[in-house]
């Protein structure tokens, strides 16, 4: 059995799926890639048992073949070959020889039927979204996911579909980010799944800014994204996401409009002298003016004043500056809107025009 | 680590097996099972068979896995994504907190095959105190479809907080006839009753002993033991010799000889011996020792067994056991 391909054709797919392979595996076979050859199309699969990535590429070969090869070694070999290299993969029983010009490598294999692939999804739900919309939904919220929280249902991103609207929500208990998009999905489709943190990070690397349609399939145990020639599958978090609607404040009576860029820069400067662990900054709102105050345990101080639009009563409130900067980084409009009520209530941040993405940040007592 | 894939429960485990399968059929399978019982009863085998049964797509009416479906294929290859073993990195070492944390962190994910997610902790008593504590939250309230099996021969070592969160399944010694029948099927007809006696009735332990080399070693060491008692050989040299084999095995033998000596001294017609083949020799050794000393030696041997898992110089341990035997002799003659 012989497969002929080139470095140019095979390296990118290999590297793409190879990213999923963990450096330290619980099972030896997880260090391998699964290769399935079906009529000149080579399907490459990698998994770490939490996520699985498959991608296909065209090769010159005949017949059908299932085999596994050590991922890291195969990728390193292909990468180290000269750019115009033609790669011949010869498969004879337990041994695989890779020949390219004067170079010759013999690799060991493990049986393909032992590879723990995720069976084709018997999807209970499926829908399509434009790739750039999905990318935006993830990028606008994923930074607020919890990390190794005992409340395991927070260590992921909630994907919710309701009344034709697709929505993502992430929270770590101190802040919450939610973003929504009207994607003309069948109105009767209703679903809520929590996608684990690792899958979201992989997905955000994988998604590009195109208008291609991404088919998403959801079953009770898995979610699968068909992105161009790549199929990305992840397990789900088996839990119930908290009722995020109750967290979003509705009775805020004070509205602040600020220039996003100016505020972000001011926050970044002030944050230098905030407490490195708690990152607290004091906000003093007075009529059309905001004063930022930070000090650290060494008694160093930062103070900054900026112009805003604000008509309400004077208000002093503390926030974790990192949370605010992360929100300002993902908002896109020139002006942003902060909605507050008092120094013990959370703050709602939106961009000035639409409210597609909303962010809630809990205050700090300083 | 490669698993021997034999999914049928052992003959003396039928009742336990049926009990578990009944709870499964009535949808009342516990989320955590604590398998206890002496070494060599096949607790691990039972756990493996149970895991295979739960992960099989079409088990038979007895609950035994089919061996043909995708789940069974992956189990045989040892790559089933929904079965995890938590074991010490090296035998005899502790199961650390990192191993447990790694498991609990991913426990909230859904199963890959859509059925049970099974984790087997073996031996559960090897968990360090902090590892056991980090398991408590998950053990108390795992997400649906999680099934945790803890295996231990010493449930008393586990914290009460772990024990109280599990359904206890205590495996018992099989009847002598059942065990002998099974053992003769495994190793042929030789010496089954002696082997079973040596293994205190535990069939898998008896099978491990069914090695002519091991049996010959036992006779040789017993001879050395007798020679020390008679003052014919140097206990330090014997101790050096004894450190060359598995110390827990040798200590077990040593303790069993002393026990048999005591039994025979009390009742020369005693039938219930651990070493029935060495009756005469043990009887004569017993005669030359006083009761008080015999009890003392047995206590020392048991102390040494408990101390085995700690960092201990084995040469010194054997010396401290054997030297008193010959000192007594010197004391009497001098």
XYZ file of C-alpha atoms in Angstrom:
700
model
C 0.000 0.000 0.000
C 1.405 3.355 -0.996
C 0.319 6.950 -0.460
C 1.941 9.773 -2.398
C 1.604 13.368 -1.278
C 3.660 16.527 -0.899
C 4.854 18.485 2.085
C 2.742 21.450 0.965
C -0.426 19.354 0.877
C -0.049 17.411 4.103
C 1.788 19.624 6.576
C -1.026 22.095 7.239
C -3.706 19.465 7.939
C -1.262 17.539 10.114
C -0.347 20.567 12.167
C -3.960 21.591 12.520
C -5.110 18.315 14.049
C -1.764 17.750 15.762
C -2.490 20.671 18.075
C -5.071 18.519 19.811
C -2.572 15.817 20.772
C -1.483 16.246 24.371
C 2.172 16.068 25.325
C 1.479 13.603 28.121
C -1.137 10.968 27.407
C -3.028 8.625 29.644
C -3.297 6.081 26.834
C -0.354 5.444 24.491
C -2.594 5.407 21.418
C -3.605 9.037 22.017
C -0.096 10.055 20.948
C -1.012 8.783 17.494
C -2.993 10.202 14.625
C -5.624 8.067 12.949
C -5.403 8.047 9.158
C -8.336 6.785 7.108
C -7.888 6.530 3.347
C -11.026 6.398 1.239
C -10.776 6.868 -2.551
C -7.882 9.343 -2.623
C -9.126 11.324 0.332
C -7.061 11.019 3.489
C -8.935 11.735 6.714
C -6.663 12.628 9.641
C -8.029 12.367 13.208
C -6.564 13.396 16.560
C -8.164 13.309 19.983
C -7.331 13.810 23.656
C -10.657 12.221 24.679
C -12.087 15.653 25.445
C -12.034 17.089 21.933
C -11.549 15.447 18.567
C -10.419 17.081 15.331
C -10.710 15.560 11.870
C -9.579 17.063 8.635
C -9.157 15.644 5.154
C -6.748 16.165 2.312
C -6.413 14.774 -1.211
C -3.599 12.310 -1.851
C -2.540 9.916 -4.593
C -3.346 6.397 -3.544
C -5.518 3.442 -4.268
C -7.798 1.449 -2.088
C -8.854 1.809 1.496
C -6.687 1.902 4.585
C -6.961 2.537 8.325
C -3.791 3.104 10.301
C -2.402 5.109 13.210
C 0.980 6.862 13.264
C 2.848 8.717 16.018
C 1.658 12.315 15.697
C 4.589 14.296 16.963
C 7.182 12.316 15.005
C 5.190 12.391 11.773
C 4.686 16.150 11.998
C 8.330 16.795 12.863
C 9.491 14.685 9.928
C 7.186 16.422 7.461
C 8.141 19.847 8.776
C 11.854 19.151 8.497
C 11.672 18.055 4.863
C 12.466 20.610 2.133
C 9.483 22.700 1.016
C 9.025 21.102 -2.419
C 9.396 17.552 -1.065
C 7.272 14.714 -2.404
C 6.402 12.296 0.394
C 5.869 8.576 -0.176
C 4.233 6.652 2.628
C 4.639 2.886 2.268
C 2.602 0.678 4.520
C 3.652 -2.929 5.016
C 2.076 -4.689 7.960
C 3.177 -3.240 11.291
C 5.805 -0.920 9.818
C 5.371 2.282 7.877
C 8.175 3.752 5.810
C 8.227 7.389 4.811
C 10.471 8.070 1.843
C 11.239 11.492 0.447
C 14.224 11.941 -1.877
C 17.263 10.569 -0.042
C 15.493 10.494 3.357
C 13.914 7.375 4.736
C 12.053 6.956 8.028
C 10.464 3.850 9.505
C 7.678 4.412 12.027
C 5.780 2.019 14.282
C 1.988 1.826 14.217
C -0.831 0.821 16.529
C -4.023 -0.889 15.318
C -6.564 1.577 13.920
C -9.495 -0.269 15.438
C -8.132 0.449 18.935
C -8.351 4.187 18.323
C -11.113 5.753 20.431
C -12.897 7.823 17.780
C -16.166 9.492 18.566
C -18.857 7.615 16.709
C -20.805 9.563 14.101
C -23.188 11.777 15.980
C -26.798 10.779 16.122
C -27.665 14.418 16.365
C -30.784 15.434 18.119
C -30.392 19.008 16.879
C -28.523 20.711 14.087
C -28.313 24.224 12.728
C -26.071 26.415 10.585
C -24.371 29.703 11.403
C -22.052 31.889 9.367
C -18.484 31.305 10.501
C -17.750 34.958 11.331
C -20.882 35.208 13.480
C -19.890 32.130 15.459
C -16.368 33.477 15.858
C -17.674 36.795 17.158
C -20.065 35.084 19.578
C -17.170 33.165 21.089
C -14.612 35.947 21.095
C -16.929 38.418 22.775
C -17.557 36.159 25.737
C -14.987 33.429 26.251
C -12.608 35.439 28.435
C -15.188 35.404 31.250
C -15.223 31.598 31.571
C -14.124 30.218 34.928
C -10.945 28.228 35.184
C -10.871 25.041 37.276
C -13.757 26.220 39.416
C -15.382 23.607 41.664
C -18.636 24.754 40.143
C -17.729 22.679 37.119
C -20.603 24.037 35.025
C -18.841 27.422 34.960
C -15.676 26.007 33.355
C -17.176 26.365 29.928
C -19.286 28.476 27.612
C -23.055 28.227 27.494
C -24.472 28.001 23.989
C -28.160 28.723 23.979
C -30.667 28.775 21.160
C -34.068 30.223 21.759
C -36.612 31.846 19.485
C -34.254 31.868 16.532
C -31.522 33.660 18.444
C -28.196 32.096 19.245
C -26.540 33.278 22.430
C -23.310 32.583 24.289
C -22.838 33.178 28.024
C -19.748 32.865 30.196
C -19.311 33.678 33.854
C -16.851 32.959 36.652
C -19.037 34.243 39.456
C -17.467 37.722 39.510
C -18.354 38.847 36.019
C -20.543 37.704 33.200
C -20.362 38.113 29.450
C -23.158 37.381 27.034
C -23.480 37.905 23.336
C -26.286 37.133 20.941
C -26.925 37.030 17.249
C -30.021 36.521 15.149
C -29.087 33.717 12.797
C -32.469 32.802 11.318
C -32.516 29.464 13.050
C -35.736 27.531 13.140
C -37.905 29.192 15.813
C -38.958 25.920 17.375
C -35.383 24.882 18.160
C -34.533 25.319 21.815
C -31.351 24.062 23.382
C -28.774 24.797 26.066
C -25.375 23.127 26.157
C -22.158 23.911 28.015
C -19.025 23.579 25.883
C -15.855 22.925 27.920
C -13.192 25.587 28.173
C -10.607 23.656 26.231
C -12.907 23.164 23.256
C -13.738 26.875 23.159
C -10.047 27.819 23.091
C -9.402 25.339 20.260
C -12.462 26.554 18.408
C -11.443 30.199 18.607
C -8.138 29.281 16.954
C -9.916 27.304 14.278
C -12.595 29.797 13.251
C -11.823 32.426 10.623
C -13.499 35.592 9.481
C -15.423 34.167 6.531
C -19.103 34.022 5.729
C -18.962 30.270 5.125
C -21.719 28.386 6.811
C -20.775 26.197 9.778
C -23.023 23.220 10.465
C -23.375 22.567 14.174
C -24.701 19.213 15.371
C -25.620 18.587 18.987
C -26.323 15.257 20.663
C -26.753 14.471 24.336
C -23.019 13.890 24.780
C -21.274 15.853 22.078
C -21.271 18.965 19.962
C -19.784 18.865 16.482
C -18.771 21.790 14.276
C -18.271 21.226 10.535
C -15.939 24.039 9.533
C -14.936 23.810 5.884
C -12.958 20.574 5.550
C -12.485 20.222 9.306
C -14.778 18.476 11.739
C -14.348 19.503 15.346
C -16.137 17.515 18.060
C -16.166 18.121 21.785
C -17.711 16.483 24.794
C -20.144 18.599 26.776
C -20.167 19.558 30.414
C -22.856 17.532 32.101
C -24.417 20.183 34.290
C -26.953 22.963 34.555
C -25.835 26.501 33.861
C -27.068 29.047 36.409
C -29.929 31.344 35.468
C -27.837 34.150 34.015
C -30.824 36.392 33.269
C -31.269 37.067 36.974
C -27.729 38.400 37.206
C -28.156 41.106 34.591
C -29.204 44.284 36.441
C -32.395 45.899 35.189
C -32.925 48.735 37.641
C -29.823 50.794 36.999
C -30.672 54.505 37.250
C -27.301 56.028 36.387
C -25.965 55.963 32.843
C -22.433 56.849 31.876
C -21.254 57.279 28.307
C -17.511 57.175 27.822
C -15.066 57.015 24.969
C -13.865 53.451 24.871
C -10.301 54.120 23.788
C -9.757 56.948 26.285
C -11.204 54.970 29.165
C -9.214 51.877 28.326
C -5.937 53.753 28.116
C -6.629 55.537 31.382
C -7.449 52.232 33.073
C -4.322 50.625 31.744
C -2.160 53.409 33.131
C -3.883 53.447 36.491
C -3.760 49.670 36.831
C 0.034 49.745 37.020
C -0.154 50.876 40.612
C -3.129 48.810 41.689
C -2.779 45.852 44.061
C -1.272 43.094 41.919
C -3.458 40.411 43.411
C -6.848 42.090 43.714
C -6.435 44.673 40.935
C -8.901 47.034 42.600
C -9.448 50.547 41.256
C -11.690 53.205 42.743
C -14.064 55.013 40.363
C -15.436 58.405 41.418
C -18.229 59.587 39.177
C -19.204 63.239 39.392
C -21.054 65.364 36.859
C -19.412 64.716 33.461
C -16.218 63.611 35.058
C -14.629 60.390 36.222
C -11.710 60.128 38.591
C -9.743 56.870 38.753
C -7.730 56.095 41.853
C -5.394 53.191 42.534
C -2.911 52.412 45.239
C -0.857 49.389 46.159
C 0.516 47.950 49.418
C 3.702 49.991 48.967
C 1.569 53.139 49.301
C 2.219 54.212 45.719
C -0.676 55.981 44.047
C -2.100 56.585 40.602
C -4.755 59.143 39.828
C -6.388 60.029 36.548
C -9.279 62.213 35.501
C -11.265 62.011 32.327
C -14.272 63.556 30.647
C -17.427 61.469 30.397
C -21.115 62.044 29.892
C -22.819 61.655 33.249
C -25.723 63.528 34.792
C -26.498 61.540 37.937
C -25.576 61.895 41.617
C -22.000 61.474 42.755
C -21.000 57.812 43.074
C -17.895 56.047 44.334
C -17.447 52.396 43.363
C -14.606 49.904 43.085
C -13.922 47.397 40.301
C -11.339 44.820 39.349
C -9.598 46.699 36.563
C -8.643 43.549 34.625
C -12.295 42.646 34.155
C -13.055 46.099 32.754
C -10.072 46.143 30.420
C -11.015 42.725 29.020
C -14.514 43.985 28.277
C -13.267 47.191 26.659
C -10.920 45.120 24.500
C -13.737 43.170 22.867
C -16.238 45.997 22.436
C -15.959 47.640 19.050
C -17.813 50.947 19.105
C -16.268 54.329 19.799
C -18.471 55.046 22.774
C -19.569 52.637 25.441
C -22.313 52.741 28.011
C -21.993 51.867 31.711
C -25.133 51.431 33.779
C -24.872 51.676 37.549
C -27.140 52.097 40.549
C -25.076 52.182 43.760
C -21.690 51.144 45.067
C -22.918 47.679 46.097
C -24.667 46.772 42.872
C -23.177 45.344 39.736
C -22.443 47.365 36.655
C -23.784 46.607 33.193
C -21.624 47.515 30.197
C -22.809 47.619 26.608
C -21.688 49.271 23.438
C -23.502 52.481 22.891
C -25.806 51.534 20.031
C -26.774 47.889 20.078
C -27.041 45.652 23.064
C -25.966 42.447 21.326
C -23.150 41.957 23.780
C -23.634 42.718 27.436
C -21.216 42.494 30.330
C -21.927 42.464 34.046
C -19.167 43.161 36.557
C -19.543 42.880 40.314
C -18.146 45.792 42.324
C -15.349 45.435 44.893
C -15.281 46.859 48.366
C -12.127 48.907 48.616
C -0.591 -1.310 31.735
C -2.250 -4.082 29.787
C -5.390 -5.613 31.151
C -6.198 -9.257 30.802
C -9.600 -9.150 29.240
C -11.734 -11.856 30.809
C -15.165 -10.468 31.381
C -16.833 -13.428 33.100
C -17.027 -13.220 36.906
C -15.245 -15.984 38.813
C -17.403 -18.899 40.033
C -17.548 -17.766 43.666
C -18.559 -14.258 42.623
C -21.889 -15.344 41.095
C -24.017 -14.156 43.990
C -22.339 -10.735 44.165
C -22.545 -10.447 40.387
C -26.233 -11.229 40.300
C -26.892 -8.779 43.092
C -25.207 -5.960 41.158
C -26.907 -6.913 37.897
C -30.269 -6.916 39.676
C -29.721 -3.404 40.999
C -28.665 -2.386 37.523
C -31.791 -3.812 35.918
C -33.966 -2.001 38.414
C -31.996 1.179 37.707
C -30.680 1.463 41.224
C -26.991 1.011 40.624
C -25.040 2.972 43.256
C -22.701 5.722 42.044
C -19.810 4.304 44.036
C -18.964 0.754 44.998
C -16.393 -0.206 47.614
C -15.106 -3.708 46.880
C -13.446 -5.264 49.891
C -12.201 -8.709 50.847
C -8.896 -10.514 51.327
C -6.126 -10.406 48.725
C -6.437 -12.981 45.995
C -10.238 -13.186 45.780
C -10.396 -11.569 42.350
C -11.743 -8.162 43.338
C -9.977 -6.507 40.411
C -11.266 -9.168 38.066
C -14.790 -8.546 39.338
C -14.384 -4.800 38.800
C -13.079 -5.352 35.268
C -15.939 -7.698 34.452
C -18.424 -5.198 35.832
C -16.872 -2.347 33.850
C -17.004 -4.470 30.692
C -20.624 -5.312 31.405
C -21.601 -1.661 31.850
C -19.688 -0.452 28.797
C -20.873 -3.228 26.497
C -23.584 -2.267 24.036
C -25.317 -5.645 24.116
C -24.523 -7.658 27.249
C -26.276 -11.021 27.571
C -29.123 -11.708 29.981
C -26.583 -12.416 32.731
C -25.014 -9.024 32.190
C -21.821 -10.524 30.768
C -20.320 -8.384 28.011
C -20.571 -9.658 24.446
C -16.912 -9.260 23.494
C -17.866 -8.257 19.963
C -19.187 -4.699 20.030
C -17.195 -1.490 19.647
C -17.081 -0.992 23.416
C -15.678 -4.471 23.996
C -13.098 -3.989 21.218
C -11.790 -0.814 22.846
C -11.768 -2.482 26.252
C -9.685 -5.331 24.938
C -7.239 -2.836 23.443
C -7.214 -0.963 26.745
C -8.231 2.273 25.020
C -11.837 2.675 26.084
C -12.329 6.412 26.610
C -14.943 5.981 29.336
C -12.930 3.679 31.596
C -10.171 5.082 33.764
C -7.874 3.405 36.254
C -6.426 5.425 39.093
C -3.401 3.593 40.403
C -0.125 4.480 42.086
C 2.619 5.439 39.649
C 4.652 2.552 41.023
C 3.289 -0.436 42.937
C 3.467 0.171 46.656
C 3.528 3.960 46.310
C 0.652 6.262 47.188
C -2.020 7.543 44.807
C -1.311 11.250 44.918
C -3.627 14.206 45.015
C -2.713 15.193 41.440
C -4.028 11.920 40.056
C -7.341 12.412 41.845
C -7.589 16.087 40.878
C -6.972 15.299 37.244
C -9.863 12.865 37.375
C -12.278 15.142 39.250
C -11.535 18.051 36.910
C -12.703 16.089 33.885
C -15.407 14.153 35.617
C -18.065 16.689 34.673
C -17.682 15.948 30.970
C -20.148 13.729 29.206
C -19.259 10.123 28.368
C -17.858 9.466 24.941
C -19.894 6.407 24.094
C -23.027 7.818 25.650
C -23.255 5.350 28.524
C -21.499 4.971 31.846
C -18.215 6.613 32.736
C -16.317 4.241 34.977
C -13.338 4.867 37.169
C -11.584 2.123 39.104
C -9.427 3.207 42.046
C -7.052 0.438 42.984
C -5.900 -0.052 45.665
C -8.097 2.592 47.247
C -6.146 2.416 50.508
C -3.102 3.704 48.608
C -4.732 7.136 48.322
C -2.892 9.662 50.432
C -4.989 11.484 53.012
C -5.124 14.623 50.892
C -5.960 12.607 47.764
C -8.845 10.934 49.578
C -10.106 14.304 50.769
C -9.992 15.756 47.282
C -12.147 12.879 46.086
C -14.893 13.429 48.666
C -16.899 16.060 46.804
C -17.012 14.047 43.602
C -17.604 10.794 45.438
C -20.570 12.269 47.215
C -22.246 13.764 44.200
C -20.820 12.696 40.858
C -22.629 13.787 37.711
C -25.081 11.305 36.234
C -23.763 8.110 34.657
C -20.579 8.081 36.660
C -19.697 4.821 38.369
C -16.753 4.757 40.765
C -15.301 1.440 41.925
C -12.885 1.465 44.850
C -10.927 -1.706 45.499
C -9.207 -2.422 48.782
C -8.233 -5.338 50.985
C -7.989 -3.015 53.978
C -11.147 -0.887 54.172
C -10.199 0.104 57.698
C -7.331 2.181 56.338
C -9.701 4.358 54.294
C -11.075 7.487 55.954
C -14.590 6.979 57.279
C -15.694 9.844 55.031
C -14.785 7.768 51.981
C -16.360 4.549 53.278
C -19.630 6.221 54.159
C -20.033 7.545 50.630
C -19.852 4.131 48.957
C -22.008 1.063 48.733
C -20.009 -1.692 50.393
C -19.611 -5.021 48.668
C -17.645 -7.463 50.750
C -16.243 -10.448 48.899
C -16.002 -13.633 50.919
C -13.704 -16.633 50.750
C -15.147 -19.268 48.433
C -16.066 -22.686 49.790
C -13.079 -25.024 49.709
C -14.642 -27.282 47.058
C -15.482 -24.387 44.725
C -11.986 -22.975 45.066
C -10.305 -26.351 44.542
C -12.409 -27.037 41.476
C -11.497 -23.689 39.949
C -7.828 -24.014 40.851
C -7.477 -27.480 39.360
C -9.032 -26.116 36.175
C -6.405 -23.350 36.134
C -3.234 -25.246 37.001
C -4.112 -28.925 36.638
C -4.619 -31.374 39.462
C -1.435 -30.812 41.423
C -1.429 -29.922 45.093
C -4.527 -27.754 44.970
C -5.422 -28.249 48.605
C -1.906 -27.445 49.819
C -1.768 -24.318 47.665
C -5.155 -23.176 48.901
C -4.094 -23.783 52.484
C -0.940 -21.754 51.944
C -2.983 -18.937 50.389
C -5.441 -18.973 53.311
C -8.186 -20.018 50.910
C -7.774 -17.183 48.404
C -7.853 -18.839 44.959
C -5.949 -16.224 42.945
C -3.236 -16.104 45.546
C -3.035 -19.905 45.392
C -2.648 -19.719 41.628
C 0.241 -17.283 42.033
C 1.930 -19.733 44.424
C 1.621 -22.616 41.968
C 5.208 -22.175 40.871
C 7.553 -25.101 41.628
C 10.394 -22.635 42.234
C 8.403 -20.787 44.881
C 7.344 -23.990 46.623
C 10.929 -25.248 46.686
C 12.069 -21.896 48.082
C 9.513 -22.231 50.852
C 10.862 -25.658 51.874
C 14.420 -24.349 51.766
C 13.621 -21.332 53.929
C 11.708 -23.496 56.388
C 14.820 -25.660 56.665
C 16.906 -22.605 57.436
C 14.379 -21.486 60.021
C 14.573 -24.884 61.732
C 18.380 -24.783 61.598
C 18.430 -21.411 63.376
C 16.206 -22.764 66.123
C 18.556 -25.670 66.575
C 21.517 -23.303 66.632
C 23.098 -24.913 63.586
C 23.356 -21.867 61.378
C 24.118 -18.170 61.469
C 20.909 -16.056 61.584
C 22.662 -13.023 60.025
C 23.620 -15.011 56.942
C 20.071 -16.388 56.679
C 18.612 -12.889 57.002
C 20.846 -11.700 54.158
C 19.599 -14.637 52.110
C 15.938 -13.928 52.861
C 16.094 -10.345 51.610
C 16.626 -11.668 48.092
C 12.942 -12.542 47.547
C 9.651 -10.697 47.989
C 9.691 -9.769 51.706
C 5.908 -9.757 52.146
C 5.692 -13.316 50.833
C 8.505 -14.541 53.082
C 7.186 -12.750 56.128
C 3.788 -14.310 55.470
C 5.355 -17.762 55.378
C 7.400 -17.099 58.470
C 4.356 -15.922 60.368
C 2.377 -18.978 59.180
C 5.094 -21.390 60.396
C 5.055 -19.853 63.844
C 1.266 -19.941 63.918
C 1.243 -23.606 62.951
C 3.900 -24.370 65.577
C 1.660 -22.795 68.161
C -1.414 -24.690 66.949
C 0.433 -27.998 67.024
C 1.886 -27.303 70.431
C -1.588 -26.619 71.793
C -3.262 -29.512 70.007
C -0.962 -32.094 68.389
C -3.914 -33.431 66.347
C -4.943 -30.041 64.967
C -6.403 -30.345 61.438
C -6.577 -26.724 60.509
C -3.001 -25.974 59.491
C -1.668 -23.400 57.041
C 1.250 -25.716 56.214
C -0.284 -29.200 56.397
C 2.597 -30.716 54.420
C 5.162 -29.742 57.072
C 3.336 -31.097 60.107
C 6.208 -33.134 61.591
C 8.878 -30.490 61.243
C 6.670 -27.735 62.655
C 5.603 -29.967 65.506
C 9.195 -30.639 66.494
C 10.085 -26.961 66.286
C 7.054 -26.175 68.415
C 8.172 -28.626 71.061
C 11.507 -26.879 71.499
C 9.930 -23.457 72.032
C 8.088 -22.100 75.049
C 4.576 -20.672 74.651
C 5.563 -17.227 75.799
C 8.401 -16.999 73.302
C 6.257 -18.321 70.448
C 3.648 -15.629 71.053
C 6.438 -13.087 71.186
C 7.835 -14.203 67.814
C 4.382 -14.119 66.195
C 3.832 -10.597 67.492
C 7.197 -9.536 66.084
C 6.388 -11.069 62.696
C 3.038 -9.304 62.526
C 4.654 -6.006 63.498
C 7.161 -6.478 60.719
C 4.344 -7.174 58.198
C 2.674 -3.891 59.103
C 5.966 -2.021 58.828
C 6.692 -3.402 55.367
C 5.159 -0.466 53.519
C 7.428 2.000 55.321
C 11.040 2.730 54.482
C 12.750 -0.117 56.233
C 16.084 -1.842 55.873
C 14.981 -5.376 55.091
C 18.240 -6.959 56.180
C 17.833 -5.399 59.610
C 14.195 -6.383 59.787
C 14.939 -10.057 59.178
C 17.902 -9.958 61.526
C 15.785 -8.528 64.303
C 13.286 -11.353 63.764
C 15.784 -14.197 63.493
C 18.445 -13.235 66.007
C 16.251 -13.775 69.087
C 15.610 -17.345 67.899
C 19.273 -18.275 68.160
C 19.977 -16.132 71.230
C 17.429 -18.251 73.078
C 19.364 -21.304 72.030
C 22.671 -19.868 73.195
C 21.111 -18.777 76.444
C 19.763 -22.264 77.149
C 22.942 -24.098 76.378
C 25.202 -21.668 78.164
